[in-house]
mmCIF file of C-alpha atoms in Angstrom:
data_model
loop_
_atom_site.group_PDB
_atom_site.id
_atom_site.type_symbol
_atom_site.label_atom_id
_atom_site.label_comp_id
_atom_site.label_asym_id
_atom_site.label_seq_id
_atom_site.Cartn_x
_atom_site.Cartn_y
_atom_site.Cartn_z
ATOM 1 C CA MET A 23 0.000 0.000 0.000
ATOM 2 C CA MET A 24 1.106 3.519 -0.720
ATOM 3 C CA TYR A 25 -0.334 5.518 2.175
ATOM 4 C CA ALA A 26 0.288 9.210 2.631
ATOM 5 C CA ILE A 27 1.744 7.881 5.859
ATOM 6 C CA GLU A 28 2.280 11.115 7.798
ATOM 7 C CA GLU A 29 -1.360 12.165 7.324
ATOM 8 C CA VAL A 30 -2.703 8.735 8.277
ATOM 9 C CA LYS A 31 -0.358 8.402 11.303
ATOM 10 C CA SER A 32 -1.799 11.595 12.769
ATOM 11 C CA THR A 33 -5.404 10.276 12.799
ATOM 12 C CA ALA A 34 -7.175 9.183 15.982
ATOM 13 C CA LEU A 35 -7.446 5.526 14.903
ATOM 14 C CA ALA A 36 -3.785 5.245 13.902
ATOM 15 C CA LYS A 37 -2.786 6.638 17.300
ATOM 16 C CA GLN A 38 -5.089 4.121 19.026
ATOM 17 C CA LEU A 39 -3.696 1.200 16.986
ATOM 18 C CA GLY A 40 -0.071 2.313 17.077
ATOM 19 C CA GLY A 41 -0.001 2.638 13.276
ATOM 20 C CA PRO A 42 -2.268 2.820 10.235
ATOM 21 C CA PRO A 43 -4.839 0.061 9.657
ATOM 22 C CA VAL A 44 -4.792 -2.159 6.571
ATOM 23 C CA PHE A 45 -7.758 -2.011 4.199
ATOM 24 C CA HIS A 46 -7.394 -5.148 2.079
ATOM 25 C CA ASP A 47 -10.602 -7.169 1.638
ATOM 26 C CA GLY A 48 -12.916 -4.958 3.677
ATOM 27 C CA SER A 49 -16.089 -3.280 2.511
ATOM 28 C CA LEU A 50 -17.442 0.233 2.098
ATOM 29 C CA LYS A 51 -20.682 0.151 4.096
ATOM 30 C CA LYS A 52 -21.793 3.782 3.846
ATOM 31 C CA LEU A 53 -20.833 6.854 1.866
ATOM 32 C CA LEU A 54 -21.890 10.431 2.621
ATOM 33 C CA ILE A 55 -20.688 13.319 0.470
ATOM 34 C CA GLU A 56 -21.725 16.862 1.285
ATOM 35 C CA ASP A 57 -20.281 20.212 0.196
ATOM 36 C CA ASN A 58 -16.506 19.642 0.166
ATOM 37 C CA TRP A 59 -16.232 16.737 2.637
ATOM 38 C CA ALA A 60 -17.104 13.033 2.761
ATOM 39 C CA VAL A 61 -17.483 10.287 5.350
ATOM 40 C CA LEU A 62 -16.768 6.713 4.283
ATOM 41 C CA SER A 63 -17.730 3.958 6.736
ATOM 42 C CA ILE A 64 -15.451 0.999 6.070
ATOM 43 C CA GLU A 65 -15.385 -2.409 7.723
ATOM 44 C CA ILE A 66 -11.790 -3.569 8.253
ATOM 45 C CA LEU A 67 -11.411 -7.339 8.561
ATOM 46 C CA SER A 68 -9.375 -8.452 11.566
ATOM 47 C CA ASP A 69 -7.834 -11.440 9.764
ATOM 48 C CA LYS A 70 -6.078 -8.963 7.440
ATOM 49 C CA ASN A 71 -4.990 -6.628 10.249
ATOM 50 C CA PRO A 72 -3.387 -8.276 13.281
ATOM 51 C CA ARG A 73 -3.746 -5.079 15.359
ATOM 52 C CA LEU A 74 -7.536 -5.539 15.422
ATOM 53 C CA LYS A 75 -9.105 -8.171 17.684
ATOM 54 C CA LYS A 76 -12.392 -8.152 15.713
ATOM 55 C CA ASN A 77 -13.759 -6.795 12.462
ATOM 56 C CA THR A 78 -13.945 -3.045 12.984
ATOM 57 C CA LEU A 79 -16.094 -0.360 11.396
ATOM 58 C CA VAL A 80 -14.123 2.861 10.882
ATOM 59 C CA ASN A 81 -15.046 6.264 9.511
ATOM 60 C CA LEU A 82 -12.746 8.063 7.105
ATOM 61 C CA HIS A 83 -13.466 11.795 7.097
ATOM 62 C CA LEU A 84 -12.066 13.352 3.947
ATOM 63 C CA ILE A 85 -11.995 17.142 4.033
ATOM 64 C CA GLY A 86 -11.469 19.568 1.174
ATOM 65 C CA ILE A 87 -12.761 17.386 -1.662
ATOM 66 C CA SER A 88 -11.999 18.709 -5.132
ATOM 67 C CA SER A 89 -13.190 15.717 -7.226
ATOM 68 C CA PHE A 90 -14.471 12.157 -6.890
ATOM 69 C CA TYR A 91 -15.955 9.215 -8.763
ATOM 70 C CA PHE A 92 -17.352 5.935 -7.423
ATOM 71 C CA THR A 93 -18.232 2.749 -9.295
ATOM 72 C CA SER A 94 -19.974 -0.340 -7.908
ATOM 73 C CA LYS A 95 -21.486 -3.340 -9.690
ATOM 74 C CA ARG A 96 -22.931 -5.336 -6.814
ATOM 75 C CA LEU A 97 -24.205 -4.497 -3.362
ATOM 76 C CA LYS A 98 -23.938 -7.772 -1.440
ATOM 77 C CA GLN A 99 -21.794 -6.867 1.569
ATOM 78 C CA GLY A 100 -21.775 -3.109 1.226
ATOM 79 C CA ILE A 101 -21.542 -0.439 -1.421
ATOM 80 C CA ILE A 102 -18.143 -1.724 -2.544
ATOM 81 C CA THR A 103 -16.270 -4.877 -1.490
ATOM 82 C CA ILE A 104 -12.718 -3.577 -1.189
ATOM 83 C CA HIS A 105 -9.772 -5.403 -2.667
ATOM 84 C CA ASP A 106 -7.329 -2.559 -2.073
ATOM 85 C CA LEU A 107 -7.411 1.016 -0.752
ATOM 86 C CA ASP A 108 -4.491 3.411 -1.168
ATOM 87 C CA ILE A 109 -4.093 6.998 -0.001
ATOM 88 C CA ARG A 110 -1.330 8.843 -1.823
ATOM 89 C CA ARG A 111 0.163 12.306 -1.709
ATOM 90 C CA GLU A 112 -0.358 14.106 -5.029
ATOM 91 C CA ASP A 113 0.828 17.557 -6.142
ATOM 92 C CA ASN A 114 -2.565 19.057 -5.322
ATOM 93 C CA GLY A 115 -3.315 17.203 -2.045
ATOM 94 C CA LEU A 116 -4.212 13.596 -1.281
ATOM 95 C CA GLN A 117 -5.885 10.960 -3.413
ATOM 96 C CA MET A 118 -7.716 7.893 -2.141
ATOM 97 C CA ARG A 119 -7.903 5.111 -4.722
ATOM 98 C CA LEU A 120 -10.232 2.221 -3.984
ATOM 99 C CA GLU A 121 -10.262 -0.982 -6.053
ATOM 100 C CA SER A 122 -13.223 -3.368 -5.715
ATOM 101 C CA ILE A 123 -13.003 -7.159 -5.987
ATOM 102 C CA ASP A 124 -14.583 -6.737 -9.454
ATOM 103 C CA GLY A 125 -11.633 -4.558 -10.528
ATOM 104 C CA ASP A 126 -13.627 -1.313 -10.546
ATOM 105 C CA ILE A 127 -11.664 1.772 -9.525
ATOM 106 C CA SER A 128 -13.112 4.624 -7.463
ATOM 107 C CA ALA A 129 -11.166 7.708 -6.423
ATOM 108 C CA ILE A 130 -11.486 10.888 -4.423
ATOM 109 C CA GLN A 131 -9.169 13.913 -4.360
ATOM 110 C CA PHE A 132 -9.026 15.780 -1.015
ATOM 111 C CA GLU A 133 -6.871 17.908 1.315
ATOM 112 C CA ARG A 134 -7.031 16.301 4.807
ATOM 113 C CA ILE A 135 -8.046 13.036 6.424
ATOM 114 C CA GLU A 136 -9.321 11.986 9.853
ATOM 115 C CA LEU A 137 -9.790 8.311 10.632
ATOM 116 C CA TYR A 138 -11.492 6.955 13.737
ATOM 117 C CA GLU A 139 -13.400 3.934 14.965
ATOM 118 C CA HIS A 140 -17.125 4.145 14.264
ATOM 119 C CA GLY A 141 -19.105 5.349 17.273
ATOM 120 C CA LYS A 142 -16.103 6.822 19.060
ATOM 121 C CA LYS A 143 -15.696 10.551 19.453
ATOM 122 C CA HIS A 144 -12.724 12.028 17.637
ATOM 123 C CA ASN A 145 -10.657 15.123 18.412
#
């Protein structure tokens, strides 16, 4: 994975876990986009991330969105069943690239990220 590691390390969930979580083979359960921000609720599977004791629902808050596109063919276990999720530093901010198990690519361009466990208050 090609995380924008400094941005992800500074999030509430990364601090709680002692490092960034892994997003292979999870699922996007909920997506809310409003104005220039988005919240993605993603289930991270514990068998792919040894830091988690159980499957964990996390919220990714993406702030300062400049563009996005999402593609999904089937809605069995969520909006998108994730094969891979990368967050990269680009010249004009950050880009999250999400690949589904069907090979569909979704992406969102944004400025800042906050990541925390679903239902827990973040700072």
